PDB file of C-alpha atoms in Angstrom:
ATOM      1  CA  UNK S   1       3.521  21.041 -88.300  1.00  0.00           C
ATOM      2  CA  UNK S   2       0.135  20.400 -86.846  1.00  0.00           C
ATOM      3  CA  UNK S   3      -0.294  17.836 -84.145  1.00  0.00           C
ATOM      4  CA  UNK S   4      -3.305  16.376 -83.303  1.00  0.00           C
ATOM      5  CA  UNK S   5      -3.662  15.377 -79.748  1.00  0.00           C
ATOM      6  CA  UNK S   6      -5.957  12.830 -78.843  1.00  0.00           C
ATOM      7  CA  UNK S   7      -7.032  11.808 -75.218  1.00  0.00           C
ATOM      8  CA  UNK S   8      -5.435   8.990 -73.672  1.00  0.00           C
ATOM      9  CA  UNK S   9      -8.731   7.667 -72.624  1.00  0.00           C
ATOM     10  CA  UNK S  10     -11.630   7.813 -74.854  1.00  0.00           C
ATOM     11  CA  UNK S  11     -14.312  10.416 -74.363  1.00  0.00           C
ATOM     12  CA  UNK S  12     -16.957   8.210 -73.444  1.00  0.00           C
ATOM     13  CA  UNK S  13     -15.024   6.857 -70.667  1.00  0.00           C
ATOM     14  CA  UNK S  14     -13.892  10.029 -68.819  1.00  0.00           C
ATOM     15  CA  UNK S  15     -17.789  11.175 -68.628  1.00  0.00           C
ATOM     16  CA  UNK S  16     -18.896   7.994 -67.154  1.00  0.00           C
ATOM     17  CA  UNK S  17     -16.270   8.490 -64.158  1.00  0.00           C
ATOM     18  CA  UNK S  18     -17.658  11.968 -63.922  1.00  0.00           C
ATOM     19  CA  UNK S  19     -21.278  10.793 -63.783  1.00  0.00           C
ATOM     20  CA  UNK S  20     -20.454   8.296 -61.012  1.00  0.00           C
ATOM     21  CA  UNK S  21     -18.890  11.175 -58.728  1.00  0.00           C
ATOM     22  CA  UNK S  22     -21.685  13.194 -59.215  1.00  0.00           C
ATOM     23  CA  UNK S  23     -24.396   9.996 -58.175  1.00  0.00           C
ATOM     24  CA  UNK S  24     -22.146  10.168 -54.735  1.00  0.00           C
ATOM     25  CA  UNK S  25     -21.992  13.811 -53.829  1.00  0.00           C
ATOM     26  CA  UNK S  26     -21.188  13.276 -50.108  1.00  0.00           C
ATOM     27  CA  UNK S  27     -17.952  11.496 -50.869  1.00  0.00           C
ATOM     28  CA  UNK S  28     -15.031  13.975 -51.240  1.00  0.00           C
ATOM     29  CA  UNK S  29     -13.109  14.232 -53.935  1.00  0.00           C
ATOM     30  CA  UNK S  30     -10.232  11.501 -52.875  1.00  0.00           C
ATOM     31  CA  UNK S  31     -12.080   8.237 -53.246  1.00  0.00           C
ATOM     32  CA  UNK S  32     -12.265   6.589 -49.621  1.00  0.00           C
ATOM     33  CA  UNK S  33     -13.709   3.289 -49.355  1.00  0.00           C
ATOM     34  CA  UNK S  34     -16.995   2.474 -47.185  1.00  0.00           C
ATOM     35  CA  UNK S  35     -14.784   0.551 -44.760  1.00  0.00           C
ATOM     36  CA  UNK S  36     -12.784   3.364 -43.965  1.00  0.00           C
ATOM     37  CA  UNK S  37     -15.967   5.511 -43.542  1.00  0.00           C
ATOM     38  CA  UNK S  38     -17.277   2.543 -41.048  1.00  0.00           C
ATOM     39  CA  UNK S  39     -14.165   2.805 -39.019  1.00  0.00           C
ATOM     40  CA  UNK S  40     -14.297   6.486 -38.379  1.00  0.00           C
ATOM     41  CA  UNK S  41     -17.960   6.239 -37.273  1.00  0.00           C
ATOM     42  CA  UNK S  42     -17.132   3.204 -35.373  1.00  0.00           C
ATOM     43  CA  UNK S  43     -14.176   5.338 -33.474  1.00  0.00           C
ATOM     44  CA  UNK S  44     -16.554   8.298 -32.780  1.00  0.00           C
ATOM     45  CA  UNK S  45     -19.068   5.877 -31.079  1.00  0.00           C
ATOM     46  CA  UNK S  46     -16.575   3.425 -29.654  1.00  0.00           C
ATOM     47  CA  UNK S  47     -14.581   6.361 -27.773  1.00  0.00           C
ATOM     48  CA  UNK S  48     -17.245   7.105 -25.289  1.00  0.00           C
ATOM     49  CA  UNK S  49     -18.457   3.653 -25.163  1.00  0.00           C
ATOM     50  CA  UNK S  50     -14.897   2.475 -24.092  1.00  0.00           C
ATOM     51  CA  UNK S  51     -14.642   5.416 -21.409  1.00  0.00           C
ATOM     52  CA  UNK S  52     -17.767   4.341 -20.295  1.00  0.00           C
ATOM     53  CA  UNK S  53     -16.831   0.811 -19.876  1.00  0.00           C
ATOM     54  CA  UNK S  54     -13.585   2.034 -18.057  1.00  0.00           C
ATOM     55  CA  UNK S  55     -15.629   4.058 -15.855  1.00  0.00           C
ATOM     56  CA  UNK S  56     -18.119   1.359 -15.089  1.00  0.00           C
ATOM     57  CA  UNK S  57     -15.171  -1.012 -14.338  1.00  0.00           C
ATOM     58  CA  UNK S  58     -13.646   1.335 -11.960  1.00  0.00           C
ATOM     59  CA  UNK S  59     -16.658   1.342 -10.256  1.00  0.00           C
ATOM     60  CA  UNK S  60     -17.254  -2.217 -10.072  1.00  0.00           C
ATOM     61  CA  UNK S  61     -13.665  -2.581  -8.755  1.00  0.00           C
ATOM     62  CA  UNK S  62     -14.247   0.154  -5.848  1.00  0.00           C
ATOM     63  CA  UNK S  63     -17.486  -1.826  -5.048  1.00  0.00           C
ATOM     64  CA  UNK S  64     -15.354  -4.837  -4.710  1.00  0.00           C
ATOM     65  CA  UNK S  65     -12.657  -3.230  -2.827  1.00  0.00           C
ATOM     66  CA  UNK S  66     -15.415  -1.818  -0.466  1.00  0.00           C
ATOM     67  CA  UNK S  67     -17.044  -5.187   0.039  1.00  0.00           C
ATOM     68  CA  UNK S  68     -13.453  -6.647   0.379  1.00  0.00           C
ATOM     69  CA  UNK S  69     -12.675  -4.240   3.141  1.00  0.00           C
ATOM     70  CA  UNK S  70     -15.850  -4.721   5.094  1.00  0.00           C
ATOM     71  CA  UNK S  71     -15.373  -8.463   4.915  1.00  0.00           C
ATOM     72  CA  UNK S  72     -11.721  -8.112   6.212  1.00  0.00           C
ATOM     73  CA  UNK S  73     -13.056  -5.865   8.957  1.00  0.00           C
ATOM     74  CA  UNK S  74     -16.002  -8.290   9.940  1.00  0.00           C
ATOM     75  CA  UNK S  75     -12.839 -11.044   9.935  1.00  0.00           C
ATOM     76  CA  UNK S  76     -10.750  -8.694  12.262  1.00  0.00           C
ATOM     77  CA  UNK S  77     -14.132  -7.933  14.346  1.00  0.00           C
ATOM     78  CA  UNK S  78     -14.762 -11.552  14.758  1.00  0.00           C
ATOM     79  CA  UNK S  79     -11.109 -12.378  15.975  1.00  0.00           C
ATOM     80  CA  UNK S  80     -11.093  -9.448  18.173  1.00  0.00           C
ATOM     81  CA  UNK S  81     -14.422 -10.618  19.706  1.00  0.00           C
ATOM     82  CA  UNK S  82     -13.167 -14.337  20.176  1.00  0.00           C
ATOM     83  CA  UNK S  83      -9.996 -13.005  21.974  1.00  0.00           C
ATOM     84  CA  UNK S  84     -12.183 -10.997  24.302  1.00  0.00           C
ATOM     85  CA  UNK S  85     -14.691 -14.004  24.554  1.00  0.00           C
ATOM     86  CA  UNK S  86     -11.372 -16.103  25.722  1.00  0.00           C
ATOM     87  CA  UNK S  87     -10.348 -13.395  28.133  1.00  0.00           C
ATOM     88  CA  UNK S  88     -13.679 -13.113  29.966  1.00  0.00           C
ATOM     89  CA  UNK S  89     -13.444 -16.973  30.282  1.00  0.00           C
ATOM     90  CA  UNK S  90     -10.134 -16.562  31.858  1.00  0.00           C
ATOM     91  CA  UNK S  91     -11.283 -13.878  34.332  1.00  0.00           C
ATOM     92  CA  UNK S  92     -14.458 -15.839  35.052  1.00  0.00           C
ATOM     93  CA  UNK S  93     -12.580 -19.018  36.002  1.00  0.00           C
ATOM     94  CA  UNK S  94     -10.406 -16.744  38.057  1.00  0.00           C
ATOM     95  CA  UNK S  95     -13.163 -15.424  40.171  1.00  0.00           C
ATOM     96  CA  UNK S  96     -14.758 -18.872  40.558  1.00  0.00           C
ATOM     97  CA  UNK S  97     -11.050 -20.194  41.418  1.00  0.00           C
ATOM     98  CA  UNK S  98     -10.833 -17.467  43.927  1.00  0.00           C
ATOM     99  CA  UNK S  99     -14.176 -18.453  45.594  1.00  0.00           C
ATOM    100  CA  UNK S 100     -12.873 -22.230  45.778  1.00  0.00           C
ATOM    101  CA  UNK S 101      -9.890 -20.736  47.475  1.00  0.00           C
ATOM    102  CA  UNK S 102     -11.591 -18.914  49.852  1.00  0.00           C
ATOM    103  CA  UNK S 103     -13.628 -22.077  51.093  1.00  0.00           C
ATOM    104  CA  UNK S 104     -10.223 -24.111  51.418  1.00  0.00           C
ATOM    105  CA  UNK S 105      -8.770 -21.047  53.536  1.00  0.00           C
ATOM    106  CA  UNK S 106     -11.657 -20.852  55.670  1.00  0.00           C
ATOM    107  CA  UNK S 107     -11.552 -24.948  56.050  1.00  0.00           C
ATOM    108  CA  UNK S 108      -8.103 -24.667  56.554  1.00  0.00           C
ATOM    109  CA  UNK S 109      -7.071 -27.066  53.980  1.00  0.00           C
ATOM    110  CA  UNK S 110      -3.923 -25.621  52.921  1.00  0.00           C
ATOM    111  CA  UNK S 111      -2.359 -28.597  51.219  1.00  0.00           C
ATOM    112  CA  UNK S 112      -4.070 -27.909  47.968  1.00  0.00           C
ATOM    113  CA  UNK S 113      -3.791 -23.929  48.086  1.00  0.00           C
ATOM    114  CA  UNK S 114      -0.415 -23.408  46.368  1.00  0.00           C
ATOM    115  CA  UNK S 115      -1.342 -25.552  43.333  1.00  0.00           C
ATOM    116  CA  UNK S 116      -4.775 -23.316  43.061  1.00  0.00           C
ATOM    117  CA  UNK S 117      -2.718 -20.223  43.663  1.00  0.00           C
ATOM    118  CA  UNK S 118      -0.219 -20.690  40.593  1.00  0.00           C
ATOM    119  CA  UNK S 119      -3.569 -21.903  38.404  1.00  0.00           C
ATOM    120  CA  UNK S 120      -5.000 -18.459  39.210  1.00  0.00           C
ATOM    121  CA  UNK S 121      -2.181 -16.848  38.453  1.00  0.00           C
ATOM    122  CA  UNK S 122      -1.827 -18.548  35.221  1.00  0.00           C
ATOM    123  CA  UNK S 123      -5.264 -17.289  34.248  1.00  0.00           C
ATOM    124  CA  UNK S 124      -4.316 -13.864  34.852  1.00  0.00           C
ATOM    125  CA  UNK S 125      -0.893 -14.029  32.968  1.00  0.00           C
ATOM    126  CA  UNK S 126      -3.013 -15.203  29.750  1.00  0.00           C
ATOM    127  CA  UNK S 127      -5.418 -12.536  30.342  1.00  0.00           C
ATOM    128  CA  UNK S 128      -3.061  -9.900  30.456  1.00  0.00           C
ATOM    129  CA  UNK S 129      -1.419 -10.858  27.160  1.00  0.00           C
ATOM    130  CA  UNK S 130      -4.853 -10.098  25.339  1.00  0.00           C
ATOM    131  CA  UNK S 131      -5.053  -6.985  23.150  1.00  0.00           C
ATOM    132  CA  UNK S 132      -7.848  -6.095  25.320  1.00  0.00           C
ATOM    133  CA  UNK S 133      -5.334  -4.965  28.160  1.00  0.00           C
ATOM    134  CA  UNK S 134      -2.749  -3.611  25.848  1.00  0.00           C
ATOM    135  CA  UNK S 135      -2.065  -0.033  26.890  1.00  0.00           C
ATOM    136  CA  UNK S 136      -4.459  -0.168  29.775  1.00  0.00           C
ATOM    137  CA  UNK S 137      -1.915   0.840  32.182  1.00  0.00           C
ATOM    138  CA  UNK S 138      -4.749   0.968  35.285  1.00  0.00           C
ATOM    139  CA  UNK S 139      -5.706  -2.795  34.402  1.00  0.00           C
ATOM    140  CA  UNK S 140      -2.307  -4.003  33.871  1.00  0.00           C
ATOM    141  CA  UNK S 141      -1.418  -2.588  37.411  1.00  0.00           C
ATOM    142  CA  UNK S 142      -4.678  -4.118  38.715  1.00  0.00           C
ATOM    143  CA  UNK S 143      -3.309  -7.587  37.179  1.00  0.00           C
ATOM    144  CA  UNK S 144       0.316  -7.441  38.372  1.00  0.00           C
ATOM    145  CA  UNK S 145      -0.857  -6.606  42.041  1.00  0.00           C
ATOM    146  CA  UNK S 146      -3.008  -9.632  41.618  1.00  0.00           C
ATOM    147  CA  UNK S 147      -0.118 -11.658  40.184  1.00  0.00           C
ATOM    148  CA  UNK S 148       2.115 -10.341  43.049  1.00  0.00           C
ATOM    149  CA  UNK S 149      -0.501 -11.121  45.867  1.00  0.00           C
ATOM    150  CA  UNK S 150      -0.897 -14.790  44.492  1.00  0.00           C
ATOM    151  CA  UNK S 151       3.017 -15.372  44.333  1.00  0.00           C
ATOM    152  CA  UNK S 152       3.977 -14.232  47.567  1.00  0.00           C
ATOM    153  CA  UNK S 153       0.731 -16.023  49.195  1.00  0.00           C
ATOM    154  CA  UNK S 154       1.817 -19.293  47.491  1.00  0.00           C
ATOM    155  CA  UNK S 155       5.293 -18.799  48.885  1.00  0.00           C
ATOM    156  CA  UNK S 156       4.053 -18.070  52.519  1.00  0.00           C
ATOM    157  CA  UNK S 157       1.795 -21.154  52.335  1.00  0.00           C
ATOM    158  CA  UNK S 158       4.341 -23.571  51.087  1.00  0.00           C
ATOM    159  CA  UNK S 159       6.681 -22.091  53.945  1.00  0.00           C
ATOM    160  CA  UNK S 160       3.887 -22.811  56.339  1.00  0.00           C
ATOM    161  CA  UNK S 161       3.529 -26.243  54.872  1.00  0.00           C
ATOM    162  CA  UNK S 162       7.241 -26.791  55.208  1.00  0.00           C
ATOM    163  CA  UNK S 163       7.415 -25.463  58.686  1.00  0.00           C
ATOM    164  CA  UNK S 164       4.293 -25.203  60.404  1.00  0.00           C
ATOM    165  CA  UNK S 165       5.629 -22.721  62.536  1.00  0.00           C
ATOM    166  CA  UNK S 166       5.728 -20.335  59.943  1.00  0.00           C
ATOM    167  CA  UNK S 167       2.609 -17.945  60.972  1.00  0.00           C
ATOM    168  CA  UNK S 168      -0.076 -17.546  58.541  1.00  0.00           C
ATOM    169  CA  UNK S 169      -2.821 -14.840  58.677  1.00  0.00           C
ATOM    170  CA  UNK S 170      -5.783 -16.786  57.205  1.00  0.00           C
ATOM    171  CA  UNK S 171      -8.167 -13.917  58.109  1.00  0.00           C
ATOM    172  CA  UNK S 172      -5.809 -11.518  56.308  1.00  0.00           C
ATOM    173  CA  UNK S 173      -5.160 -13.568  53.083  1.00  0.00           C
ATOM    174  CA  UNK S 174      -9.225 -14.179  52.734  1.00  0.00           C
ATOM    175  CA  UNK S 175      -9.749 -10.909  53.004  1.00  0.00           C
ATOM    176  CA  UNK S 176      -7.114 -10.015  50.299  1.00  0.00           C
ATOM    177  CA  UNK S 177      -8.475 -12.357  48.064  1.00  0.00           C
ATOM    178  CA  UNK S 178     -11.721 -11.178  48.454  1.00  0.00           C
ATOM    179  CA  UNK S 179     -10.199  -7.434  47.068  1.00  0.00           C
ATOM    180  CA  UNK S 180      -8.217  -9.263  44.515  1.00  0.00           C
ATOM    181  CA  UNK S 181     -11.557 -10.756  42.901  1.00  0.00           C
ATOM    182  CA  UNK S 182     -13.566  -7.467  43.315  1.00  0.00           C
ATOM    183  CA  UNK S 183     -10.820  -5.635  41.258  1.00  0.00           C
ATOM    184  CA  UNK S 184     -10.704  -8.767  38.793  1.00  0.00           C
ATOM    185  CA  UNK S 185     -14.245  -8.587  38.552  1.00  0.00           C
ATOM    186  CA  UNK S 186     -14.099  -4.894  37.593  1.00  0.00           C
ATOM    187  CA  UNK S 187     -11.936  -5.776  34.333  1.00  0.00           C
ATOM    188  CA  UNK S 188     -14.276  -8.652  33.790  1.00  0.00           C
ATOM    189  CA  UNK S 189     -17.282  -6.388  33.764  1.00  0.00           C
ATOM    190  CA  UNK S 190     -15.337  -3.942  31.347  1.00  0.00           C
ATOM    191  CA  UNK S 191     -14.222  -6.810  28.907  1.00  0.00           C
ATOM    192  CA  UNK S 192     -17.890  -7.864  28.659  1.00  0.00           C
ATOM    193  CA  UNK S 193     -19.282  -4.484  27.527  1.00  0.00           C
ATOM    194  CA  UNK S 194     -16.569  -4.477  24.989  1.00  0.00           C
ATOM    195  CA  UNK S 195     -17.847  -7.440  22.975  1.00  0.00           C
ATOM    196  CA  UNK S 196     -19.360  -6.723  19.588  1.00  0.00           C
ATOM    197  CA  UNK S 197     -18.106  -3.257  19.796  1.00  0.00           C
ATOM    198  CA  UNK S 198     -15.681  -1.998  16.943  1.00  0.00           C
ATOM    199  CA  UNK S 199     -12.138  -1.635  18.070  1.00  0.00           C
ATOM    200  CA  UNK S 200     -11.639   1.300  16.114  1.00  0.00           C
ATOM    201  CA  UNK S 201     -14.583   2.992  18.000  1.00  0.00           C
TER     202      UNK S 201
ATOM    203  CA  UNK X   1      18.791 -10.654  39.342  1.00  0.00           C
ATOM    204  CA  UNK X   2      18.617  -7.238  39.840  1.00  0.00           C
ATOM    205  CA  UNK X   3      22.196  -5.781  41.336  1.00  0.00           C
ATOM    206  CA  UNK X   4      22.675  -4.301  44.811  1.00  0.00           C
ATOM    207  CA  UNK X   5      23.706  -0.904  42.852  1.00  0.00           C
ATOM    208  CA  UNK X   6      20.362  -0.737  40.721  1.00  0.00           C
ATOM    209  CA  UNK X   7      18.257  -1.708  43.873  1.00  0.00           C
ATOM    210  CA  UNK X   8      19.883   1.232  45.512  1.00  0.00           C
ATOM    211  CA  UNK X   9      18.745   3.623  42.937  1.00  0.00           C
ATOM    212  CA  UNK X  10      15.213   1.956  42.898  1.00  0.00           C
ATOM    213  CA  UNK X  11      14.947   2.493  46.692  1.00  0.00           C
ATOM    214  CA  UNK X  12      16.393   6.106  46.314  1.00  0.00           C
ATOM    215  CA  UNK X  13      13.340   6.696  43.643  1.00  0.00           C
ATOM    216  CA  UNK X  14      10.847   4.934  45.615  1.00  0.00           C
ATOM    217  CA  UNK X  15      11.515   6.862  48.519  1.00  0.00           C
ATOM    218  CA  UNK X  16      11.244  10.390  46.544  1.00  0.00           C
ATOM    219  CA  UNK X  17       8.232   9.300  44.935  1.00  0.00           C
ATOM    220  CA  UNK X  18       6.456   7.923  48.059  1.00  0.00           C
ATOM    221  CA  UNK X  19       7.036  11.236  49.958  1.00  0.00           C
ATOM    222  CA  UNK X  20       5.612  13.120  47.118  1.00  0.00           C
ATOM    223  CA  UNK X  21       2.407  10.754  47.130  1.00  0.00           C
ATOM    224  CA  UNK X  22       3.138   9.721  43.853  1.00  0.00           C
ATOM    225  CA  UNK X  23       3.088   5.876  44.442  1.00  0.00           C
ATOM    226  CA  UNK X  24      -0.048   4.073  46.024  1.00  0.00           C
ATOM    227  CA  UNK X  25       1.162   1.488  48.335  1.00  0.00           C
ATOM    228  CA  UNK X  26      -1.298  -0.968  49.936  1.00  0.00           C
ATOM    229  CA  UNK X  27      -0.788  -3.737  52.628  1.00  0.00           C
ATOM    230  CA  UNK X  28       0.146  -7.388  51.256  1.00  0.00           C
ATOM    231  CA  UNK X  29      -1.992 -10.299  51.957  1.00  0.00           C
ATOM    232  CA  UNK X  30       0.088 -13.047  53.003  1.00  0.00           C
ATOM    233  CA  UNK X  31       3.656 -11.045  54.064  1.00  0.00           C
ATOM    234  CA  UNK X  32       3.847  -8.677  56.771  1.00  0.00           C
ATOM    235  CA  UNK X  33       4.524  -5.516  54.540  1.00  0.00           C
ATOM    236  CA  UNK X  34       3.497  -3.332  51.684  1.00  0.00           C
ATOM    237  CA  UNK X  35       3.533  -3.568  47.652  1.00  0.00           C
ATOM    238  CA  UNK X  36       3.040  -1.152  44.985  1.00  0.00           C
ATOM    239  CA  UNK X  37       2.209  -2.463  41.614  1.00  0.00           C
ATOM    240  CA  UNK X  38       3.278  -1.120  38.029  1.00  0.00           C
ATOM    241  CA  UNK X  39       2.315  -2.649  34.489  1.00  0.00           C
ATOM    242  CA  UNK X  40       4.615  -5.450  34.697  1.00  0.00           C
ATOM    243  CA  UNK X  41       6.422  -5.411  37.812  1.00  0.00           C
ATOM    244  CA  UNK X  42       6.136  -4.592  41.321  1.00  0.00           C
ATOM    245  CA  UNK X  43       7.784  -3.696  44.886  1.00  0.00           C
ATOM    246  CA  UNK X  44       7.382  -5.237  48.126  1.00  0.00           C
ATOM    247  CA  UNK X  45       8.453  -3.655  51.403  1.00  0.00           C
ATOM    248  CA  UNK X  46       8.782  -6.365  53.978  1.00  0.00           C
ATOM    249  CA  UNK X  47       8.612  -5.580  57.466  1.00  0.00           C
ATOM    250  CA  UNK X  48      11.158  -7.532  59.734  1.00  0.00           C
ATOM    251  CA  UNK X  49      10.729 -10.153  61.974  1.00  0.00           C
ATOM    252  CA  UNK X  50      10.490  -9.538  65.762  1.00  0.00           C
ATOM    253  CA  UNK X  51      14.034 -10.715  66.010  1.00  0.00           C
ATOM    254  CA  UNK X  52      15.159  -8.637  62.973  1.00  0.00           C
ATOM    255  CA  UNK X  53      12.805  -5.691  62.514  1.00  0.00           C
ATOM    256  CA  UNK X  54      14.173  -3.944  59.536  1.00  0.00           C
ATOM    257  CA  UNK X  55      12.849  -3.372  56.354  1.00  0.00           C
ATOM    258  CA  UNK X  56      13.682  -4.814  53.006  1.00  0.00           C
ATOM    259  CA  UNK X  57      12.545  -4.259  49.350  1.00  0.00           C
ATOM    260  CA  UNK X  58      11.961  -6.743  47.128  1.00  0.00           C
ATOM    261  CA  UNK X  59      11.515  -6.188  42.914  1.00  0.00           C
ATOM    262  CA  UNK X  60       9.398  -8.769  41.476  1.00  0.00           C
ATOM    263  CA  UNK X  61       8.973  -9.445  37.719  1.00  0.00           C
ATOM    264  CA  UNK X  62       5.878  -9.973  35.793  1.00  0.00           C
ATOM    265  CA  UNK X  63       5.233 -13.303  36.912  1.00  0.00           C
ATOM    266  CA  UNK X  64       5.416 -12.728  40.603  1.00  0.00           C
ATOM    267  CA  UNK X  65       8.739 -14.096  41.161  1.00  0.00           C
ATOM    268  CA  UNK X  66      11.338 -12.169  43.321  1.00  0.00           C
ATOM    269  CA  UNK X  67      14.026 -10.756  40.981  1.00  0.00           C
ATOM    270  CA  UNK X  68      15.847  -8.272  43.332  1.00  0.00           C
ATOM    271  CA  UNK X  69      16.408  -7.831  47.085  1.00  0.00           C
ATOM    272  CA  UNK X  70      17.805  -5.192  49.041  1.00  0.00           C
ATOM    273  CA  UNK X  71      18.418  -5.586  52.961  1.00  0.00           C
ATOM    274  CA  UNK X  72      19.837  -2.861  55.128  1.00  0.00           C
ATOM    275  CA  UNK X  73      23.383  -3.865  54.789  1.00  0.00           C
ATOM    276  CA  UNK X  74      24.798  -0.403  54.887  1.00  0.00           C
ATOM    277  CA  UNK X  75      23.787   2.405  56.846  1.00  0.00           C
ATOM    278  CA  UNK X  76      22.668   4.455  54.071  1.00  0.00           C
ATOM    279  CA  UNK X  77      20.227   1.583  52.768  1.00  0.00           C
ATOM    280  CA  UNK X  78      18.872   1.125  56.445  1.00  0.00           C
ATOM    281  CA  UNK X  79      18.286   4.551  56.828  1.00  0.00           C
ATOM    282  CA  UNK X  80      16.491   5.065  53.510  1.00  0.00           C
ATOM    283  CA  UNK X  81      14.435   1.757  53.930  1.00  0.00           C
ATOM    284  CA  UNK X  82      13.555   2.799  57.563  1.00  0.00           C
ATOM    285  CA  UNK X  83      12.510   6.236  56.368  1.00  0.00           C
ATOM    286  CA  UNK X  84      10.363   4.383  53.301  1.00  0.00           C
ATOM    287  CA  UNK X  85       8.799   2.114  55.914  1.00  0.00           C
ATOM    288  CA  UNK X  86       7.632   4.795  57.915  1.00  0.00           C
ATOM    289  CA  UNK X  87       6.036   7.002  55.399  1.00  0.00           C
ATOM    290  CA  UNK X  88       4.347   3.961  53.525  1.00  0.00           C
ATOM    291  CA  UNK X  89       3.010   2.868  57.073  1.00  0.00           C
ATOM    292  CA  UNK X  90       1.713   6.642  57.874  1.00  0.00           C
ATOM    293  CA  UNK X  91       0.233   6.916  54.276  1.00  0.00           C
ATOM    294  CA  UNK X  92      -1.582   3.253  53.810  1.00  0.00           C
ATOM    295  CA  UNK X  93      -2.974   4.101  57.795  1.00  0.00           C
ATOM    296  CA  UNK X  94      -4.095   7.486  56.450  1.00  0.00           C
ATOM    297  CA  UNK X  95      -2.151   8.994  59.724  1.00  0.00           C
ATOM    298  CA  UNK X  96      -1.720  12.230  58.224  1.00  0.00           C
ATOM    299  CA  UNK X  97      -5.271  12.717  57.257  1.00  0.00           C
ATOM    300  CA  UNK X  98      -6.575  11.412  60.615  1.00  0.00           C
ATOM    301  CA  UNK X  99      -4.273  14.152  62.263  1.00  0.00           C
ATOM    302  CA  UNK X 100      -5.471  16.984  60.180  1.00  0.00           C
ATOM    303  CA  UNK X 101      -9.232  15.613  60.977  1.00  0.00           C
ATOM    304  CA  UNK X 102      -8.666  15.417  64.742  1.00  0.00           C
ATOM    305  CA  UNK X 103      -6.830  18.944  64.848  1.00  0.00           C
ATOM    306  CA  UNK X 104      -9.409  20.423  62.536  1.00  0.00           C
ATOM    307  CA  UNK X 105     -12.303  18.963  64.753  1.00  0.00           C
ATOM    308  CA  UNK X 106     -10.707  20.022  68.048  1.00  0.00           C
ATOM    309  CA  UNK X 107     -10.075  23.673  66.616  1.00  0.00           C
ATOM    310  CA  UNK X 108     -13.719  24.077  65.485  1.00  0.00           C
ATOM    311  CA  UNK X 109     -14.934  22.676  68.769  1.00  0.00           C
ATOM    312  CA  UNK X 110     -17.212  19.892  66.984  1.00  0.00           C
ATOM    313  CA  UNK X 111     -17.626  16.552  67.829  1.00  0.00           C
TER     314      UNK X 111
END
C-alpha cells in the first residue's frame, strides 16, 4: 500500500524559520532570549564591580576605624593630661603650703599648724592616687615619707598645744619641712615634663 | 591594729635588712627617732625619753596613722630594738664611713 507522507508544517513555514536562524548566526542553536544574554553580560561586568565595591567599603571602614582609634587616643591623652594638671596643682599647693607653714613655725604661731599639716597631707594623698605615680615606687616612697612626717609632726604639735611642757624642736621641724618640700618639688618637676607626652611612650 | 607577734616578725626582718644595708633610715622631723618609708607604709623607730631610754617601733599606714606599736616588753624584743637603734644611729650618722676615712687618713699620713 502506498502511503504518501506529508510534512506537518507546510514547506514554506519550515524554510522561513531556517532563514531566520541564518540571519542571527551568533545565536546558538538553542533559542535564548536577549534578556538572558544581558543577564550574562551583567554578571561578567558586575562581579568585578561588586568586588571593587567590597574592597572600597573595606578600605573606608579601615580608615574610619583608624580615625576612631586616633580620636579615642586623643580623648585618652586629654584625660591623662587633665589628671596630670590636677596632680601638678595639688603638688604646687603643697609646696606653697609648706612655705606658709615654715613662716608660722618661725613666728611660733603654733595653733594654726596642725590644721595646715593635715591639709598638706591631704594634697599628697590625692596626688598619690594619680596614675602618674602608679608603679613609681620611688615617688610613692617619697610621698609616704612626707605623709608620715606630716602626721607625726601634727601629733607632736597637738601634744605641745595640749601640754606646753612637751618639747618641740622648731628648727628641726622647719629644716625637715624644707627637705620634704625639696623632695616633692622633684616630683612636681617630673610631673610637669610629662604634660603632652603620650603615656604609651 | 597589727598584733604584737606580727610586729615582732617585722622587727626581726627590719633588723636583718638594716644590718645588711638594705633599708634607708632617716631622721624624723618632729619625733626623736628615725623613719623608713615604703610605697604605702612606713616604720618609725622612736628613741625613748630620758626617763625611759629604750627604743620602740611603730608601723604607719598610708595616711600617716600608727597602726602597730612594739615596745620592749620582753628581753628578746628589747635586745633587738636596742641593736636596731644602734645600727640605725650609726648608719644615719655615717659613723662607719667616717671611721674608715679617719683610719685611712691616719695610715696614709695625710691630713
